[in-house]
Tab-separated table of C-alpha atoms in Angstrom:
chain	number	residue	atom	x	y	z
A	1	MET	CA	-5.647	25.124	14.257
A	2	HIS	CA	-2.485	25.160	12.156
A	3	ALA	CA	-3.114	26.083	8.516
A	4	ALA	CA	-1.854	22.682	7.317
A	5	ASP	CA	-4.188	20.900	9.734
A	6	ALA	CA	-7.111	23.063	8.611
A	7	LEU	CA	-6.322	22.071	5.018
A	8	ILE	CA	-6.341	18.380	5.982
A	9	ALA	CA	-9.727	18.787	7.660
A	10	GLU	CA	-10.990	20.455	4.494
A	11	GLN	CA	-9.588	17.632	2.349
A	12	ILE	CA	-11.221	14.997	4.548
A	13	ARG	CA	-14.607	16.691	4.410
A	14	ALA	CA	-14.363	17.049	0.631
A	15	VAL	CA	-13.743	13.301	0.312
A	16	LEU	CA	-16.632	12.482	2.635
A	17	THR	CA	-18.954	14.767	0.691
A	18	ALA	CA	-17.923	13.230	-2.631
A	19	ALA	CA	-18.542	9.753	-1.236
A	20	GLU	CA	-21.962	10.713	0.127
A	21	GLU	CA	-23.001	12.276	-3.165
A	22	GLY	CA	-21.685	9.322	-5.159
A	23	ASP	CA	-21.465	5.591	-4.565
A	24	GLY	CA	-19.694	5.692	-1.225
A	25	THR	CA	-16.203	5.718	-2.724
A	26	ALA	CA	-13.691	8.467	-3.419
A	27	PRO	CA	-11.756	9.245	-6.622
A	28	ILE	CA	-8.230	7.799	-6.532
A	29	VAL	CA	-5.415	10.278	-7.180
A	30	GLU	CA	-2.962	9.187	-9.879
A	31	ALA	CA	0.804	9.668	-10.196
A	32	GLY	CA	1.704	13.240	-11.061
A	33	ASP	CA	-0.526	14.810	-8.427
A	34	PRO	CA	1.700	16.638	-5.893
A	35	VAL	CA	-0.158	15.157	-2.919
A	36	LEU	CA	1.457	11.784	-3.697
A	37	ARG	CA	4.900	13.345	-3.241
A	38	THR	CA	4.148	15.225	-0.027
A	39	ASP	CA	5.175	14.193	3.477
A	40	THR	CA	1.938	13.667	5.345
A	41	ARG	CA	1.034	15.209	8.669
A	42	PRO	CA	0.230	12.987	11.659
A	43	PHE	CA	-3.353	12.698	12.775
A	44	ASP	CA	-3.758	15.101	15.673
A	45	GLY	CA	-7.471	15.727	15.993
A	46	GLN	CA	-7.939	17.546	12.677
A	47	VAL	CA	-11.460	16.071	12.584
A	48	ASP	CA	-13.635	14.406	15.207
A	49	ASP	CA	-13.856	10.660	15.814
A	50	ALA	CA	-17.029	10.240	13.769
A	51	GLU	CA	-15.516	11.894	10.699
A	52	LEU	CA	-12.312	9.893	11.081
A	53	GLU	CA	-14.247	6.625	11.286
A	54	LYS	CA	-16.309	7.606	8.252
A	55	LEU	CA	-13.108	8.366	6.345
A	56	ALA	CA	-11.817	4.888	7.168
A	57	GLU	CA	-15.064	3.398	5.844
A	58	VAL	CA	-14.841	5.409	2.616
A	59	MET	CA	-11.193	4.473	2.121
A	60	ARG	CA	-11.972	0.783	2.634
A	61	ALA	CA	-14.886	0.945	0.184
A	62	THR	CA	-12.664	2.722	-2.351
A	63	MET	CA	-9.897	0.151	-1.912
A	64	LEU	CA	-12.250	-2.810	-2.355
A	65	ALA	CA	-14.001	-1.284	-5.362
A	66	ALA	CA	-10.740	-0.577	-7.198
A	67	PRO	CA	-10.002	-3.454	-6.379
A	68	GLY	CA	-6.922	-3.355	-4.173
A	69	VAL	CA	-5.514	-4.545	-0.864
A	70	GLY	CA	-4.288	-1.237	0.535
A	71	LEU	CA	-4.972	2.477	0.241
A	72	ALA	CA	-3.240	5.464	1.832
A	73	ALA	CA	-4.880	8.815	2.520
A	74	PRO	CA	-2.748	10.678	-0.081
A	75	GLN	CA	-4.265	8.392	-2.723
A	76	VAL	CA	-7.621	10.051	-2.135
A	77	GLY	CA	-6.054	13.508	-1.972
A	78	ILE	CA	-5.536	13.844	1.775
A	79	ALA	CA	-2.075	14.681	3.151
A	80	LEU	CA	-2.711	12.697	6.340
A	81	SER	CA	-0.699	9.832	7.831
A	82	MET	CA	-3.337	7.124	7.522
A	83	PHE	CA	-3.839	3.938	5.566
A	84	VAL	CA	-6.228	1.016	5.332
A	85	ALA	CA	-5.270	-2.505	4.290
A	86	GLU	CA	-7.079	-5.820	3.892
A	87	ASP	CA	-6.015	-8.917	1.976
A	88	PRO	CA	-8.028	-12.103	1.390
A	89	GLY	CA	-4.786	-14.006	0.772
A	90	ALA	CA	-3.779	-16.144	-2.191
A	91	ARG	CA	-6.152	-18.792	-3.526
A	92	ASP	CA	-3.368	-20.888	-5.070
A	93	PRO	CA	-1.577	-22.886	-2.334
A	94	GLU	CA	1.791	-22.650	-4.128
A	95	VAL	CA	1.464	-18.880	-4.470
A	96	ALA	CA	0.457	-18.625	-0.823
A	97	GLU	CA	3.524	-20.619	0.216
A	98	VAL	CA	6.128	-18.937	-2.016
A	99	ARG	CA	4.859	-15.421	-1.393
A	100	GLN	CA	3.868	-16.061	2.239
A	101	ARG	CA	0.501	-14.570	1.345
A	102	GLU	CA	-1.910	-15.319	4.144
A	103	PRO	CA	-5.190	-13.474	4.781
A	104	MET	CA	-4.849	-10.141	6.565
A	105	PRO	CA	-7.962	-8.775	8.275
A	106	LEU	CA	-8.856	-5.132	7.814
A	107	ARG	CA	-6.560	-2.782	9.604
A	108	VAL	CA	-6.594	1.006	9.839
A	109	VAL	CA	-3.308	2.581	10.891
A	110	LEU	CA	-2.637	6.208	11.788
A	111	ASN	CA	0.806	7.810	12.020
A	112	ALA	CA	2.460	4.660	10.676
A	113	GLY	CA	6.171	3.973	10.476
A	114	TYR	CA	8.202	0.842	9.873
A	115	GLU	CA	11.716	-0.553	10.000
A	116	ARG	CA	13.122	-3.814	8.751
A	117	ALA	CA	13.009	-6.577	11.349
A	118	GLY	CA	15.342	-9.117	9.781
A	119	ALA	CA	18.090	-9.482	7.208
A	120	ASP	CA	16.070	-11.193	4.468
A	121	ASP	CA	14.656	-9.363	1.464
A	122	VAL	CA	12.154	-10.815	-0.980
A	123	ALA	CA	11.291	-9.493	-4.432
A	124	PHE	CA	7.929	-9.762	-6.161
A	125	TYR	CA	5.813	-7.883	-8.667
A	126	GLU	CA	3.599	-5.256	-7.134
A	127	GLY	CA	1.374	-2.503	-8.432
A	128	CYS	CA	-0.370	0.603	-7.156
A	129	LEU	CA	-3.871	1.988	-7.540
A	130	SER	CA	-2.315	5.388	-8.256
A	131	ILE	CA	-0.251	3.977	-11.139
A	132	PRO	CA	-2.919	1.940	-12.926
A	133	GLY	CA	-1.979	-0.620	-15.539
A	134	TYR	CA	1.631	-1.273	-14.526
A	135	GLN	CA	3.604	-3.497	-12.176
A	136	ALA	CA	7.278	-3.890	-11.316
A	137	VAL	CA	9.412	-6.050	-9.061
A	138	VAL	CA	10.256	-4.485	-5.712
A	139	ALA	CA	12.613	-5.935	-3.106
A	140	ARG	CA	11.308	-5.431	0.419
A	141	PRO	CA	12.134	-6.847	3.862
A	142	ARG	CA	10.474	-10.173	4.570
A	143	THR	CA	9.589	-8.914	8.056
A	144	ILE	CA	9.033	-5.367	9.262
A	145	ALA	CA	8.388	-3.713	12.605
A	146	LEU	CA	5.264	-1.567	12.288
A	147	THR	CA	4.431	1.296	14.637
A	148	GLY	CA	1.473	3.656	14.752
A	149	THR	CA	-1.948	3.935	16.358
A	150	ASP	CA	-5.369	2.501	15.596
A	151	LEU	CA	-8.622	4.426	15.220
A	152	GLN	CA	-9.178	4.342	18.972
A	153	GLY	CA	-5.743	5.859	19.625
A	154	SER	CA	-4.232	2.648	20.975
A	155	PRO	CA	-0.558	2.182	20.095
A	156	ILE	CA	0.527	-0.356	17.485
A	157	ALA	CA	3.953	-1.985	17.779
A	158	GLU	CA	4.221	-5.343	16.067
A	159	GLU	CA	6.135	-7.404	13.542
A	160	VAL	CA	4.475	-8.104	10.200
A	161	SER	CA	5.808	-10.743	7.816
A	162	GLY	CA	5.338	-12.069	4.305
A	163	TRP	CA	2.961	-10.479	1.824
A	164	SER	CA	1.234	-8.549	4.589
A	165	ALA	CA	4.562	-6.834	5.320
A	166	ARG	CA	4.809	-5.870	1.633
A	167	ILE	CA	1.353	-4.299	1.705
A	168	VAL	CA	2.010	-2.433	4.942
A	169	ALA	CA	5.417	-1.170	3.761
A	170	HIS	CA	3.962	-0.055	0.407
A	171	GLU	CA	1.173	1.902	2.091
A	172	THR	CA	3.444	3.386	4.750
A	173	ASP	CA	5.826	4.545	2.014
A	174	HIS	CA	2.944	6.584	0.563
A	175	LEU	CA	2.884	8.584	3.793
A	176	SER	CA	6.409	9.829	3.022
A	177	GLY	CA	5.708	10.637	-0.614
A	178	ILE	CA	7.328	7.425	-1.886
A	179	LEU	CA	5.821	5.426	-4.772
A	180	PHE	CA	6.687	1.787	-5.407
A	181	LEU	CA	8.442	2.668	-8.669
A	182	ASP	CA	11.015	4.610	-6.629
A	183	LYS	CA	12.197	1.261	-5.229
A	184	ALA	CA	11.490	-0.977	-8.223
A	185	GLU	CA	13.760	-2.901	-10.580
A	186	MET	CA	12.906	-0.818	-13.630
A	187	ARG	CA	13.952	-3.569	-16.065
A	188	SER	CA	11.022	-5.534	-14.651
A	189	LEU	CA	8.434	-2.853	-15.452
A	190	ALA	CA	5.503	-4.414	-17.270
A	191	THR	CA	1.879	-3.801	-18.064
A	192	ASN	CA	-0.666	-5.833	-16.159
A	193	GLY	CA	-1.327	-7.737	-19.365
A	194	SER	CA	2.333	-8.618	-19.811
A	195	VAL	CA	2.629	-9.770	-16.208
A	196	ALA	CA	-0.358	-12.057	-16.724
A	197	LYS	CA	1.032	-13.327	-20.039
A	198	PHE	CA	4.725	-13.796	-19.228
A	199	TRP	CA	5.337	-13.627	-15.481
A	200	HIS	CA	2.378	-15.384	-13.923
A	201	GLN	CA	4.537	-17.578	-11.690
A	202	PRO	CA	4.626	-17.710	-7.889
A	203	SER	CA	8.230	-16.402	-7.844
A	204	THR	CA	10.081	-13.807	-9.925
A	205	GLN	CA	13.000	-16.059	-10.867
A	206	LYS	CA	11.943	-16.435	-14.511
A	207	ALA	CA	11.292	-12.700	-14.913
A	208	ALA	CA	14.696	-11.853	-13.439
A	209	ALA	CA	16.481	-14.279	-15.768
A	210	GLU	CA	14.719	-13.181	-18.955
A	211	LEU	CA	14.432	-9.440	-18.287
A	212	GLY	CA	17.926	-9.111	-16.849
A	213	PHE	CA	17.669	-7.893	-13.284
A	214	ALA	CA	19.114	-9.228	-10.044
A	215	LEU	CA	17.191	-10.669	-7.138
A	216	PRO	CA	18.301	-9.781	-3.597
A	217	SER	CA	21.053	-11.967	-2.154
A	218	GLY	CA	20.601	-14.520	-4.916
A	219	LEU	CA	17.065	-15.359	-3.825
A	220	VAL	CA	14.680	-16.900	-6.304
A	221	MET	CA	11.656	-15.072	-4.980
């Protein structure tokens, strides 16, 4: 086994051990840790199917406990191309409509990649479990083409739209060492408390006008 693959296997087993000895979750790595800036390696049998499935369970439990809607392997200290995502959707009908935030069932994706699948960009506040306490507006494609494989090794090739596309793109970016702040409108940067106090609207039009940043193609999203 390649040394890098052996290291990934070691990282996976360390996470599984920590979860077993604790509450079933793993510690989340925060910004500044080099693993968040490392290109991940594809899954290529570094561990067996049972360990891989257990890792997916631990990552999902960690994501839900945080709470969050997505988690990539680097965020638990593993330089592997893998993420989990699950979103209950927006409760507020207006938010659901403006943000195109519909429920997304649990998905586990290995060796993920994406490309834009349309000309439209939309810009909304987003945060990251590895950068706790802060959010910023990020413009992302409304629709993306996702590729990868599932836990059973079956290929994934599909278009994902709306808020689900934002989640998937955010998590896939982690696999290339990219954090959401790398793509954010930095004039929009705010604490979670400030977002709740000032920018708790379905769109980011008000935030853009008052904080002084542009929205893509004149959109009011």
